[in-house]
Amino acid sequence: SVFISSGTADMEMMVSGARTMHKKLADRQYPNLHLEYLEFEGETHSSGIGVALNRGIKQVASKQRIE
């Protein structure tokens, strides 16, 4: 699982970089990769840390499988 996020109030290079990384990974269509990208409305690089960590941990933990 990979979780990528950015805040809409962040610097444009941060937002575009996150979008680009998501697109590159999605385009490769890795068969077992669960990929999620979110933009948090009104958040910046600093203010979005809490919501990004919370959402990212939930997303990654819920998709892990022990084989």
mmCIF file of N, CA and C in Angstrom, residues 5-53:
data_model
loop_
_atom_site.group_PDB
_atom_site.id
_atom_site.type_symbol
_atom_site.label_atom_id
_atom_site.label_comp_id
_atom_site.label_asym_id
_atom_site.label_seq_id
_atom_site.Cartn_x
_atom_site.Cartn_y
_atom_site.Cartn_z
ATOM 1 N N SER A 5 -0.299 12.202 -0.232
ATOM 2 C CA SER A 5 -1.237 13.299 -0.010
ATOM 3 C C SER A 5 -0.528 14.638 -0.135
ATOM 4 N N SER A 6 -1.350 15.651 -0.301
ATOM 5 C CA SER A 6 -0.865 17.028 -0.291
ATOM 6 C C SER A 6 -2.014 17.898 0.180
ATOM 7 N N GLY A 7 -1.698 19.147 0.486
ATOM 8 C CA GLY A 7 -2.724 20.089 0.903
ATOM 9 C C GLY A 7 -2.965 21.103 -0.194
ATOM 10 N N THR A 8 -4.210 21.495 -0.367
ATOM 11 C CA THR A 8 -4.529 22.427 -1.446
ATOM 12 C C THR A 8 -3.934 23.806 -1.223
ATOM 13 N N ALA A 9 -3.573 24.132 0.019
ATOM 14 C CA ALA A 9 -2.964 25.437 0.313
ATOM 15 C C ALA A 9 -1.439 25.365 0.305
ATOM 16 N N ASP A 10 -0.903 24.236 -0.124
ATOM 17 C CA ASP A 10 0.538 24.049 -0.177
ATOM 18 C C ASP A 10 1.123 24.751 -1.399
ATOM 19 N N MET A 11 2.438 24.839 -1.438
ATOM 20 C CA MET A 11 3.109 25.403 -2.608
ATOM 21 C C MET A 11 2.797 24.532 -3.824
ATOM 22 N N GLU A 12 2.619 25.144 -4.970
ATOM 23 C CA GLU A 12 2.234 24.412 -6.180
ATOM 24 C C GLU A 12 3.217 23.296 -6.514
ATOM 25 N N MET A 13 4.509 23.504 -6.278
ATOM 26 C CA MET A 13 5.476 22.454 -6.611
ATOM 27 C C MET A 13 5.280 21.220 -5.732
ATOM 28 N N MET A 14 4.797 21.396 -4.509
ATOM 29 C CA MET A 14 4.526 20.253 -3.639
ATOM 30 C C MET A 14 3.305 19.478 -4.139
ATOM 31 N N VAL A 15 2.269 20.211 -4.488
ATOM 32 C CA VAL A 15 1.034 19.578 -4.967
ATOM 33 C C VAL A 15 1.289 18.880 -6.301
ATOM 34 N N SER A 16 1.951 19.558 -7.218
ATOM 35 C CA SER A 16 2.198 18.949 -8.533
ATOM 36 C C SER A 16 3.142 17.760 -8.412
ATOM 37 N N GLY A 17 4.100 17.828 -7.500
ATOM 38 C CA GLY A 17 5.004 16.692 -7.287
ATOM 39 C C GLY A 17 4.265 15.469 -6.774
ATOM 40 N N ALA A 18 3.337 15.676 -5.844
ATOM 41 C CA ALA A 18 2.546 14.564 -5.315
ATOM 42 C C ALA A 18 1.643 13.979 -6.403
ATOM 43 N N ARG A 19 1.033 14.849 -7.198
ATOM 44 C CA ARG A 19 0.181 14.375 -8.296
ATOM 45 C C ARG A 19 0.994 13.570 -9.320
ATOM 46 N N THR A 20 2.179 14.074 -9.632
ATOM 47 C CA THR A 20 3.044 13.394 -10.601
ATOM 48 C C THR A 20 3.462 12.018 -10.095
ATOM 49 N N MET A 21 3.851 11.937 -8.825
ATOM 50 C CA MET A 21 4.247 10.639 -8.257
ATOM 51 C C MET A 21 3.085 9.656 -8.298
ATOM 52 N N HIS A 22 1.900 10.129 -7.929
ATOM 53 C CA HIS A 22 0.724 9.260 -7.977
ATOM 54 C C HIS A 22 0.465 8.765 -9.395
ATOM 55 N N LYS A 23 0.519 9.666 -10.364
ATOM 56 C CA LYS A 23 0.264 9.286 -11.753
ATOM 57 C C LYS A 23 1.278 8.273 -12.256
ATOM 58 N N LYS A 24 2.553 8.488 -11.939
ATOM 59 C CA LYS A 24 3.596 7.555 -12.394
ATOM 60 C C LYS A 24 3.372 6.165 -11.822
ATOM 61 N N LEU A 25 3.059 6.094 -10.538
ATOM 62 C CA LEU A 25 2.810 4.783 -9.926
ATOM 63 C C LEU A 25 1.543 4.145 -10.485
ATOM 64 N N ALA A 26 0.491 4.933 -10.647
ATOM 65 C CA ALA A 26 -0.772 4.403 -11.175
ATOM 66 C C ALA A 26 -0.606 3.898 -12.608
ATOM 67 N N ASP A 27 0.142 4.635 -13.411
ATOM 68 C CA ASP A 27 0.346 4.250 -14.811
ATOM 69 C C ASP A 27 1.096 2.928 -14.954
ATOM 70 N N ARG A 28 1.897 2.588 -13.975
ATOM 71 C CA ARG A 28 2.660 1.333 -14.054
ATOM 72 C C ARG A 28 1.802 0.113 -13.755
ATOM 73 N N GLN A 29 0.660 0.307 -13.172
ATOM 74 C CA GLN A 29 -0.321 -0.753 -12.919
ATOM 75 C C GLN A 29 0.288 -1.979 -12.231
ATOM 76 N N TYR A 30 0.999 -1.732 -11.150
ATOM 77 C CA TYR A 30 1.526 -2.856 -10.366
ATOM 78 C C TYR A 30 0.350 -3.681 -9.859
ATOM 79 N N PRO A 31 0.358 -4.995 -10.080
ATOM 80 C CA PRO A 31 -0.827 -5.805 -9.783
ATOM 81 C C PRO A 31 -1.221 -5.850 -8.308
ATOM 82 N N ASN A 32 -0.290 -5.805 -7.401
ATOM 83 C CA ASN A 32 -0.624 -5.928 -5.979
ATOM 84 C C ASN A 32 -0.485 -4.621 -5.212
ATOM 85 N N LEU A 33 -0.431 -3.506 -5.913
ATOM 86 C CA LEU A 33 -0.253 -2.220 -5.267
ATOM 87 C C LEU A 33 -1.597 -1.540 -5.052
ATOM 88 N N HIS A 34 -1.888 -1.230 -3.797
ATOM 89 C CA HIS A 34 -3.065 -0.410 -3.495
ATOM 90 C C HIS A 34 -2.552 1.004 -3.318
ATOM 91 N N LEU A 35 -2.999 1.906 -4.174
ATOM 92 C CA LEU A 35 -2.493 3.266 -4.225
ATOM 93 C C LEU A 35 -3.626 4.239 -3.941
ATOM 94 N N GLU A 36 -3.370 5.191 -3.053
ATOM 95 C CA GLU A 36 -4.373 6.210 -2.760
ATOM 96 C C GLU A 36 -3.701 7.577 -2.734
ATOM 97 N N TYR A 37 -4.357 8.548 -3.341
ATOM 98 C CA TYR A 37 -3.885 9.936 -3.332
ATOM 99 C C TYR A 37 -5.024 10.840 -2.905
ATOM 100 N N LEU A 38 -4.755 11.712 -1.945
ATOM 101 C CA LEU A 38 -5.757 12.665 -1.479
ATOM 102 C C LEU A 38 -5.152 14.051 -1.375
ATOM 103 N N GLU A 39 -5.961 15.039 -1.668
ATOM 104 C CA GLU A 39 -5.593 16.428 -1.417
ATOM 105 C C GLU A 39 -6.508 16.937 -0.313
ATOM 106 N N PHE A 40 -5.899 17.436 0.754
ATOM 107 C CA PHE A 40 -6.663 17.922 1.889
ATOM 108 C C PHE A 40 -6.945 19.409 1.713
ATOM 109 N N GLU A 41 -8.218 19.733 1.628
ATOM 110 C CA GLU A 41 -8.680 21.090 1.384
ATOM 111 C C GLU A 41 -8.198 22.049 2.469
ATOM 112 N N GLY A 42 -7.539 23.128 2.039
ATOM 113 C CA GLY A 42 -7.118 24.181 2.943
ATOM 114 C C GLY A 42 -5.885 23.882 3.779
ATOM 115 N N GLU A 43 -5.288 22.708 3.610
ATOM 116 C CA GLU A 43 -4.121 22.329 4.408
ATOM 117 C C GLU A 43 -2.831 22.669 3.672
ATOM 118 N N THR A 44 -1.780 22.918 4.471
ATOM 119 C CA THR A 44 -0.441 23.157 3.941
ATOM 120 C C THR A 44 0.445 21.977 4.310
ATOM 121 N N HIS A 45 1.706 22.056 3.917
ATOM 122 C CA HIS A 45 2.665 21.005 4.245
ATOM 123 C C HIS A 45 2.739 20.814 5.762
ATOM 124 N N SER A 46 2.692 21.905 6.503
ATOM 125 C CA SER A 46 2.791 21.826 7.967
ATOM 126 C C SER A 46 1.465 21.465 8.627
ATOM 127 N N SER A 47 0.385 22.088 8.210
ATOM 128 C CA SER A 47 -0.893 21.856 8.888
ATOM 129 C C SER A 47 -1.528 20.520 8.515
ATOM 130 N N GLY A 48 -1.126 19.946 7.409
ATOM 131 C CA GLY A 48 -1.724 18.693 6.954
ATOM 132 C C GLY A 48 -1.086 17.439 7.502
ATOM 133 N N ILE A 49 -0.023 17.584 8.284
ATOM 134 C CA ILE A 49 0.703 16.406 8.782
ATOM 135 C C ILE A 49 -0.213 15.480 9.583
ATOM 136 N N GLY A 50 -0.978 16.038 10.506
ATOM 137 C CA GLY A 50 -1.833 15.209 11.360
ATOM 138 C C GLY A 50 -2.860 14.410 10.574
ATOM 139 N N VAL A 51 -3.588 15.083 9.685
ATOM 140 C CA VAL A 51 -4.620 14.376 8.917
ATOM 141 C C VAL A 51 -3.991 13.381 7.940
ATOM 142 N N ALA A 52 -2.848 13.731 7.377
ATOM 143 C CA ALA A 52 -2.185 12.814 6.437
ATOM 144 C C ALA A 52 -1.682 11.561 7.146
ATOM 145 N N LEU A 53 -1.060 11.727 8.302
ATOM 146 C CA LEU A 53 -0.586 10.566 9.059
ATOM 147 C C LEU A 53 -1.747 9.686 9.484
#
